[in-house]
PDB file of C-alpha atoms in Angstrom:
ATOM      1  CA  MET A1143       0.000   0.000   0.000  1.00 52.00           C
ATOM      2  CA  ASN A1144       1.074   3.602  -0.293  1.00 46.00           C
ATOM      3  CA  ARG A1145       4.119   4.215   1.848  1.00 43.00           C
ATOM      4  CA  SER A1146       3.157   7.780   2.736  1.00 33.00           C
ATOM      5  CA  ARG A1147       0.287   6.591   4.857  1.00 37.00           C
ATOM      6  CA  THR A1148       0.346   6.461   8.635  1.00 33.00           C
ATOM      7  CA  LEU A1149       0.620   2.687   8.785  1.00 44.00           C
ATOM      8  CA  PRO A1150       1.625   0.989   5.541  1.00 42.00           C
ATOM      9  CA  VAL A1151       1.119  -2.726   5.130  1.00 41.00           C
ATOM     10  CA  ALA A1152       4.454  -3.401   3.446  1.00 39.00           C
ATOM     11  CA  ALA A1153       7.128  -3.225   6.127  1.00 37.00           C
ATOM     12  CA  VAL A1154      10.812  -2.429   6.130  1.00 34.00           C
ATOM     13  CA  SER A1155      13.357  -5.215   5.838  1.00 36.00           C
ATOM     14  CA  LEU A1156      13.275  -7.598   8.784  1.00 34.00           C
ATOM     15  CA  ALA A1157      15.686 -10.187   7.422  1.00 33.00           C
ATOM     16  CA  ALA A1158      18.851 -10.493   5.400  1.00 37.00           C
ATOM     17  CA  THR A1159      19.117 -10.277   1.627  1.00 36.00           C
ATOM     18  CA  ALA A1160      18.462 -13.334  -0.512  1.00 38.00           C
ATOM     19  CA  ALA A1161      22.124 -14.305  -0.427  1.00 40.00           C
ATOM     20  CA  LEU A1162      22.140 -14.275   3.344  1.00 39.00           C
ATOM     21  CA  LEU A1163      18.871 -16.173   3.469  1.00 41.00           C
ATOM     22  CA  LEU A1164      20.338 -18.896   1.297  1.00 41.00           C
ATOM     23  CA  SER A1165      23.544 -19.171   3.278  1.00 36.00           C
ATOM     24  CA  GLY A1166      21.793 -19.045   6.624  1.00 36.00           C
ATOM     25  CA  CYS A1167      18.937 -21.487   6.077  1.00 35.00           C
ATOM     26  CA  GLY A1168      18.889 -24.768   7.938  1.00 34.00           C
ATOM     27  CA  GLY A1169      19.109 -28.222   6.472  1.00 33.00           C
ATOM     28  CA  GLY A1170      15.384 -28.917   6.780  1.00 35.00           C
ATOM     29  CA  GLY A1171      12.011 -27.536   7.750  1.00 38.00           C
ATOM     30  CA  ASP A1172      12.311 -27.611  11.528  1.00 40.00           C
ATOM     31  CA  ASP A1173       8.682 -27.168  12.618  1.00 41.00           C
ATOM     32  CA  LYS A1174       8.732 -25.070  15.773  1.00 39.00           C
ATOM     33  CA  ASP A1175       4.992 -25.171  16.265  1.00 41.00           C
ATOM     34  CA  SER A1176       4.848 -27.572  19.191  1.00 35.00           C
ATOM     35  CA  GLY A1177       2.522 -29.694  17.076  1.00 36.00           C
ATOM     36  CA  LYS A1178      -0.191 -27.045  17.120  1.00 35.00           C
ATOM     37  CA  ASP A1179      -1.246 -27.500  13.497  1.00 33.00           C
ATOM     38  CA  ARG A1180      -0.063 -30.986  12.725  1.00 29.00           C
ATOM     39  CA  ILE A1181      -2.482 -33.453  11.202  1.00 24.00           C
ATOM     40  CA  ALA A1182      -2.784 -36.796  12.927  1.00 26.00           C
ATOM     41  CA  GLY A1183      -1.414 -39.570  10.763  1.00 27.00           C
ATOM     42  CA  ALA A1184       0.647 -37.343   8.459  1.00 27.00           C
ATOM     43  CA  GLY A1185       3.537 -39.398   7.123  1.00 29.00           C
ATOM     44  CA  GLU A1186       7.126 -38.508   7.961  1.00 28.00           C
ATOM     45  CA  GLY A1187       8.501 -39.780   4.664  1.00 33.00           C
ATOM     46  CA  GLY A1188       7.444 -43.441   4.663  1.00 34.00           C
ATOM     47  CA  SER A1189       9.641 -46.499   4.352  1.00 33.00           C
ATOM     48  CA  LYS A1190      12.124 -46.799   1.510  1.00 36.00           C
ATOM     49  CA  SER A1191      10.366 -49.917   0.245  1.00 38.00           C
ATOM     50  CA  ALA A1192       6.983 -48.221  -0.082  1.00 40.00           C
ATOM     51  CA  SER A1193       5.794 -47.519  -3.604  1.00 42.00           C
ATOM     52  CA  PRO A1194       5.105 -43.889  -4.724  1.00 44.00           C
ATOM     53  CA  SER A1195       1.373 -44.612  -4.849  1.00 45.00           C
ATOM     54  CA  ALA A1196       1.445 -46.005  -1.311  1.00 41.00           C
ATOM     55  CA  LYS A1197       3.252 -42.936  -0.019  1.00 45.00           C
ATOM     56  CA  LYS A1198       0.722 -40.663  -1.650  1.00 46.00           C
ATOM     57  CA  SER A1199      -2.212 -42.517  -0.127  1.00 44.00           C
ATOM     58  CA  GLU A1200      -0.645 -42.296   3.343  1.00 55.00           C
ATOM     59  CA  THR A1201      -0.518 -38.483   3.236  1.00 58.00           C
ATOM     60  CA  PRO A1202      -3.851 -36.870   4.137  1.00 69.00           C
ATOM     61  CA  ALA A1203      -5.038 -33.577   2.713  1.00 88.00           C
ATOM     62  CA  ILE A1204      -3.734 -30.521   4.557  1.00 91.00           C
ATOM     63  CA  ASP A1205      -6.358 -28.864   6.737  1.00 93.00           C
ATOM     64  CA  ARG A1206      -5.618 -25.263   5.786  1.00 95.00           C
ATOM     65  CA  PRO A1207      -7.108 -22.239   7.585  1.00 95.00           C
ATOM     66  CA  ASP A1208      -9.727 -20.052   5.944  1.00 93.00           C
ATOM     67  CA  ILE A1209      -8.154 -16.820   4.673  1.00 95.00           C
ATOM     68  CA  LYS A1210     -11.164 -15.390   2.874  1.00 95.00           C
ATOM     69  CA  LEU A1211     -10.911 -11.603   2.588  1.00 97.00           C
ATOM     70  CA  PRO A1212     -13.764  -9.056   2.466  1.00 97.00           C
ATOM     71  CA  SER A1213     -15.083  -7.977  -0.926  1.00 97.00           C
ATOM     72  CA  ASP A1214     -13.221  -4.653  -0.822  1.00 97.00           C
ATOM     73  CA  VAL A1215      -9.807  -6.322  -0.404  1.00 98.00           C
ATOM     74  CA  ASP A1216      -8.225  -8.087  -3.355  1.00 97.00           C
ATOM     75  CA  ILE A1217      -4.752  -9.679  -3.209  1.00 97.00           C
ATOM     76  CA  VAL A1218      -3.784 -10.711  -6.736  1.00 97.00           C
ATOM     77  CA  PHE A1219      -0.812 -12.931  -7.620  1.00 97.00           C
ATOM     78  CA  GLU A1220       0.213 -13.128 -11.247  1.00 96.00           C
ATOM     79  CA  LYS A1221       0.328 -16.734 -12.407  1.00 93.00           C
ATOM     80  CA  ALA A1222       3.893 -17.982 -12.535  1.00 90.00           C
ATOM     81  CA  SER A1223       5.268 -20.743 -14.744  1.00 89.00           C
ATOM     82  CA  LEU A1224       6.846 -23.113 -12.229  1.00 89.00           C
ATOM     83  CA  PRO A1225       6.916 -26.664 -13.630  1.00 78.00           C
ATOM     84  CA  ASP A1226       8.737 -28.086 -10.619  1.00 88.00           C
ATOM     85  CA  ALA A1227       6.275 -29.276  -7.965  1.00 91.00           C
ATOM     86  CA  ASP A1228       8.413 -28.136  -5.036  1.00 92.00           C
ATOM     87  CA  GLN A1229       8.834 -24.674  -6.523  1.00 94.00           C
ATOM     88  CA  ALA A1230       5.105 -24.372  -7.152  1.00 94.00           C
ATOM     89  CA  ALA A1231       4.231 -25.513  -3.624  1.00 94.00           C
ATOM     90  CA  ALA A1232       6.735 -23.152  -1.988  1.00 96.00           C
ATOM     91  CA  ALA A1233       5.493 -20.226  -4.090  1.00 97.00           C
ATOM     92  CA  LYS A1234       1.851 -20.952  -3.323  1.00 97.00           C
ATOM     93  CA  ASP A1235       2.422 -21.054   0.420  1.00 98.00           C
ATOM     94  CA  ALA A1236       4.519 -17.879   0.252  1.00 98.00           C
ATOM     95  CA  GLU A1237       1.463 -16.293  -1.341  1.00 98.00           C
ATOM     96  CA  ASN A1238      -0.693 -17.762   1.414  1.00 98.00           C
ATOM     97  CA  PHE A1239       1.637 -16.272   4.035  1.00 98.00           C
ATOM     98  CA  VAL A1240       1.303 -12.795   2.506  1.00 98.00           C
ATOM     99  CA  THR A1241      -2.470 -13.122   2.195  1.00 98.00           C
ATOM    100  CA  ALA A1242      -2.678 -14.390   5.778  1.00 98.00           C
ATOM    101  CA  ILE A1243      -1.061 -11.175   7.024  1.00 98.00           C
ATOM    102  CA  ARG A1244      -3.733  -9.134   5.268  1.00 98.00           C
ATOM    103  CA  HIS A1245      -6.335 -11.469   6.749  1.00 98.00           C
ATOM    104  CA  GLY A1246      -5.021 -10.736  10.252  1.00 98.00           C
ATOM    105  CA  ILE A1247      -5.253  -7.008   9.575  1.00 98.00           C
ATOM    106  CA  VAL A1248      -8.836  -7.053   8.292  1.00 98.00           C
ATOM    107  CA  LYS A1249      -9.808  -9.347  11.164  1.00 98.00           C
ATOM    108  CA  GLN A1250      -7.966  -6.991  13.551  1.00 98.00           C
ATOM    109  CA  ASP A1251      -6.409  -9.970  15.272  1.00 98.00           C
ATOM    110  CA  PRO A1252      -2.647 -10.184  16.023  1.00 98.00           C
ATOM    111  CA  GLU A1253      -3.256 -13.796  17.096  1.00 98.00           C
ATOM    112  CA  ASP A1254      -4.999 -14.799  13.880  1.00 98.00           C
ATOM    113  CA  ALA A1255      -4.486 -18.478  13.089  1.00 97.00           C
ATOM    114  CA  ALA A1256      -3.773 -17.981   9.374  1.00 98.00           C
ATOM    115  CA  TYR A1257      -0.332 -16.356   9.557  1.00 98.00           C
ATOM    116  CA  LYS A1258       0.657 -18.738  12.346  1.00 98.00           C
ATOM    117  CA  PHE A1259      -0.143 -21.692  10.126  1.00 98.00           C
ATOM    118  CA  TYR A1260       1.962 -20.389   7.249  1.00 98.00           C
ATOM    119  CA  SER A1261       5.033 -19.384   9.275  1.00 98.00           C
ATOM    120  CA  GLU A1262       7.491 -21.190  11.513  1.00 97.00           C
ATOM    121  CA  TYR A1263       6.338 -20.780  15.089  1.00 95.00           C
ATOM    122  CA  GLN A1264       8.039 -17.789  16.771  1.00 95.00           C
ATOM    123  CA  GLY A1265      10.466 -17.456  13.872  1.00 96.00           C
ATOM    124  CA  PRO A1266      11.392 -14.120  12.217  1.00 97.00           C
ATOM    125  CA  ALA A1267       8.568 -14.332   9.654  1.00 97.00           C
ATOM    126  CA  PHE A1268       6.053 -15.234  12.375  1.00 98.00           C
ATOM    127  CA  LYS A1269       7.134 -12.220  14.443  1.00 97.00           C
ATOM    128  CA  TYR A1270       7.151  -9.949  11.386  1.00 97.00           C
ATOM    129  CA  ALA A1271       3.558 -10.867  10.566  1.00 98.00           C
ATOM    130  CA  LYS A1272       2.345 -10.502  14.140  1.00 97.00           C
ATOM    131  CA  ASP A1273       4.082  -7.143  14.603  1.00 97.00           C
ATOM    132  CA  LEU A1274       2.673  -5.733  11.369  1.00 97.00           C
ATOM    133  CA  ILE A1275      -0.859  -6.818  12.224  1.00 98.00           C
ATOM    134  CA  LYS A1276      -0.561  -5.464  15.766  1.00 97.00           C
ATOM    135  CA  LYS A1277       0.697  -2.055  14.599  1.00 97.00           C
ATOM    136  CA  ASN A1278      -2.310  -1.651  12.326  1.00 97.00           C
ATOM    137  CA  VAL A1279      -4.712  -2.857  15.015  1.00 98.00           C
ATOM    138  CA  ASP A1280      -3.235  -0.559  17.669  1.00 97.00           C
ATOM    139  CA  ALA A1281      -3.555   2.425  15.327  1.00 96.00           C
ATOM    140  CA  GLY A1282      -7.111   1.514  14.336  1.00 97.00           C
ATOM    141  CA  TYR A1283      -6.358   0.774  10.683  1.00 97.00           C
ATOM    142  CA  THR A1284      -7.426  -1.932   8.288  1.00 97.00           C
ATOM    143  CA  VAL A1285      -6.868  -2.132   4.516  1.00 97.00           C
ATOM    144  CA  THR A1286      -8.906  -1.773   1.353  1.00 97.00           C
ATOM    145  CA  GLY A1287      -8.286  -1.966  -2.378  1.00 97.00           C
ATOM    146  CA  GLU A1288      -6.172  -4.153  -4.628  1.00 97.00           C
ATOM    147  CA  GLN A1289      -2.550  -5.188  -4.200  1.00 97.00           C
ATOM    148  CA  LYS A1290      -0.851  -6.974  -7.080  1.00 97.00           C
ATOM    149  CA  PHE A1291       2.134  -9.339  -6.985  1.00 98.00           C
ATOM    150  CA  SER A1292       4.177 -10.353 -10.015  1.00 97.00           C
ATOM    151  CA  GLY A1293       7.505 -11.724 -11.221  1.00 96.00           C
ATOM    152  CA  THR A1294       7.557 -14.761  -8.946  1.00 97.00           C
ATOM    153  CA  LYS A1295      10.876 -16.614  -8.808  1.00 96.00           C
ATOM    154  CA  VAL A1296      11.817 -19.600  -6.684  1.00 95.00           C
ATOM    155  CA  ASP A1297      15.284 -20.862  -5.764  1.00 92.00           C
ATOM    156  CA  VAL A1298      15.064 -24.275  -4.111  1.00 87.00           C
ATOM    157  CA  VAL A1299      18.028 -25.220  -1.926  1.00 81.00           C
ATOM    158  CA  LYS A1300      19.096 -27.648   0.781  1.00 66.00           C
ATOM    159  CA  ASP A1301      17.873 -30.873  -0.812  1.00 77.00           C
ATOM    160  CA  LYS A1302      14.525 -29.285  -1.640  1.00 80.00           C
ATOM    161  CA  LYS A1303      13.815 -28.573   2.022  1.00 91.00           C
ATOM    162  CA  SER A1304      14.189 -24.789   1.736  1.00 95.00           C
ATOM    163  CA  ALA A1305      13.389 -22.246  -0.956  1.00 95.00           C
ATOM    164  CA  VAL A1306      13.634 -18.498  -1.419  1.00 96.00           C
ATOM    165  CA  VAL A1307      10.488 -17.135  -3.054  1.00 97.00           C
ATOM    166  CA  SER A1308      10.732 -13.638  -4.489  1.00 97.00           C
ATOM    167  CA  PHE A1309       8.256 -11.326  -6.194  1.00 98.00           C
ATOM    168  CA  CYS A1310       7.318  -7.667  -6.585  1.00 97.00           C
ATOM    169  CA  SER A1311       4.237  -5.937  -5.234  1.00 97.00           C
ATOM    170  CA  ASP A1312       2.237  -2.984  -6.538  1.00 97.00           C
ATOM    171  CA  ALA A1313       0.225  -1.123  -3.897  1.00 96.00           C
ATOM    172  CA  THR A1314      -0.798   1.915  -5.946  1.00 96.00           C
ATOM    173  CA  LYS A1315      -4.441   0.877  -5.472  1.00 96.00           C
ATOM    174  CA  PHE A1316      -4.087  -0.459  -1.933  1.00 97.00           C
ATOM    175  CA  PHE A1317      -4.999   1.855   0.946  1.00 96.00           C
ATOM    176  CA  SER A1318      -5.278   2.221   4.688  1.00 96.00           C
ATOM    177  CA  LYS A1319      -8.793   2.546   6.088  1.00 97.00           C
ATOM    178  CA  GLU A1320      -9.818   3.692   9.550  1.00 97.00           C
ATOM    179  CA  VAL A1321     -11.756   0.952  11.306  1.00 97.00           C
ATOM    180  CA  LYS A1322     -14.091   3.281  13.218  1.00 97.00           C
ATOM    181  CA  THR A1323     -14.826   5.977  10.626  1.00 97.00           C
ATOM    182  CA  LYS A1324     -14.297   3.854   7.483  1.00 96.00           C
ATOM    183  CA  GLN A1325     -12.287   6.756   6.056  1.00 97.00           C
ATOM    184  CA  VAL A1326      -9.905   5.635   3.310  1.00 96.00           C
ATOM    185  CA  HIS A1327      -6.505   7.321   3.201  1.00 95.00           C
ATOM    186  CA  ARG A1328      -5.644   7.730  -0.472  1.00 92.00           C
ATOM    187  CA  THR A1329      -2.350   9.178  -1.658  1.00 86.00           C
ATOM    188  CA  LYS A1330      -0.793   9.891  -5.022  1.00 92.00           C
ATOM    189  CA  PRO A1331       0.936   6.826  -6.502  1.00 93.00           C
ATOM    190  CA  SER A1332       4.728   6.857  -6.298  1.00 95.00           C
ATOM    191  CA  VAL A1333       7.718   4.534  -6.372  1.00 95.00           C
ATOM    192  CA  LYS A1334       7.169   4.005  -2.656  1.00 94.00           C
ATOM    193  CA  ASP A1335       4.192   1.835  -3.550  1.00 96.00           C
ATOM    194  CA  PHE A1336       6.438  -0.773  -5.178  1.00 97.00           C
ATOM    195  CA  ALA A1337       8.233  -3.343  -3.058  1.00 97.00           C
ATOM    196  CA  SER A1338      10.365  -6.433  -3.510  1.00 97.00           C
ATOM    197  CA  TRP A1339       9.748  -9.495  -1.378  1.00 97.00           C
ATOM    198  CA  GLU A1340      12.080 -12.355  -0.511  1.00 97.00           C
ATOM    199  CA  ILE A1341      10.585 -15.052   1.696  1.00 98.00           C
ATOM    200  CA  LEU A1342      12.577 -18.013   2.930  1.00 97.00           C
ATOM    201  CA  MET A1343      10.238 -21.007   2.950  1.00 97.00           C
ATOM    202  CA  THR A1344      10.895 -24.379   4.588  1.00 96.00           C
ATOM    203  CA  ALA A1345       9.159 -27.663   3.853  1.00 95.00           C
ATOM    204  CA  SER A1346       7.124 -29.034   6.756  1.00 94.00           C
ATOM    205  CA  ASP A1347       8.154 -32.450   8.032  1.00 90.00           C
ATOM    206  CA  SER A1348       4.782 -33.088   9.665  1.00 88.00           C
ATOM    207  CA  ASN A1349       2.489 -31.911   6.848  1.00 90.00           C
ATOM    208  CA  LYS A1350       3.716 -33.155   3.486  1.00 91.00           C
ATOM    209  CA  GLY A1351       3.213 -30.542   0.782  1.00 92.00           C
ATOM    210  CA  LEU A1352       3.086 -27.631   3.229  1.00 97.00           C
ATOM    211  CA  TRP A1353       5.748 -24.912   3.211  1.00 97.00           C
ATOM    212  CA  ARG A1354       6.144 -22.302   5.946  1.00 98.00           C
ATOM    213  CA  ALA A1355       7.759 -18.871   5.960  1.00 98.00           C
ATOM    214  CA  LYS A1356      10.915 -18.703   8.056  1.00 97.00           C
ATOM    215  CA  GLN A1357      12.245 -15.245   7.201  1.00 97.00           C
ATOM    216  CA  ALA A1358      10.813 -12.297   5.277  1.00 97.00           C
ATOM    217  CA  ASN A1359      12.716  -9.483   3.619  1.00 96.00           C
ATOM    218  CA  VAL A1360      10.545  -6.660   2.260  1.00 95.00           C
ATOM    219  CA  ARG A1361      12.139  -3.626   0.599  1.00 95.00           C
ATOM    220  CA  ASP A1362       9.973  -0.626  -0.303  1.00 94.00           C
ATOM    221  CA  GLY A1363      10.528   1.940  -3.016  1.00 94.00           C
ATOM    222  CA  VAL A1364      12.094  -0.527  -5.459  1.00 95.00           C
ATOM    223  CA  GLU A1365      12.227   1.023  -8.929  1.00 95.00           C
ATOM    224  CA  GLU A1366      12.815  -2.356 -10.560  1.00 94.00           C
ATOM    225  CA  CYS A1367       9.361  -3.460  -9.407  1.00 96.00           C
ATOM    226  CA  ARG A1368       7.715  -0.539 -11.114  1.00 89.00           C
ATOM    227  CA  SER A1369       6.337  -1.505 -14.499  1.00 72.00           C
TER     228      SER A1369
END
């Protein structure tokens, strides 16, 4: 959203650059959620002798939280061509993490279950999401309008257990709105409305097919994201 507003949604950098994210990521998705959102019976990889079809049948569908947004809030992700299944899954859950933050803001709930589900428990991304939601709630702001994301790229590392998902965002039509008065704070579009995102995602060991945000690096005023 527009950076000149009192409380913008896109935050300043809270993590290292992509190079640092890649060099600093762990060897696997270490779920630090104390089992809060694990699904009973989810396989931990299966035996080596099990056939691919058997492994697939042993993995139940992921019980994902509802992140439906109100009709006046639209978060749009440009479709990316990612033929690799791990890349596509990591990108999709990075999108879910971003959308979950907006969901927490419109719900005015710093303890919203959505962002917790899509981030490593008490990790940097978890704290980033909670802090951003809380700042908006404390100031009495929600959001309205359309925010667009494009240029998705995924670098999978560490034996496909970690991935850096990057994209650009356009918040020229995304605004702050006062919760009590419903007043929308509109400002003139500028380069400040364009941001680059780098989210370090890790594959969950307990929920096969689920990726969680570990770190988030958001830089505002990025000319390269302006198109």
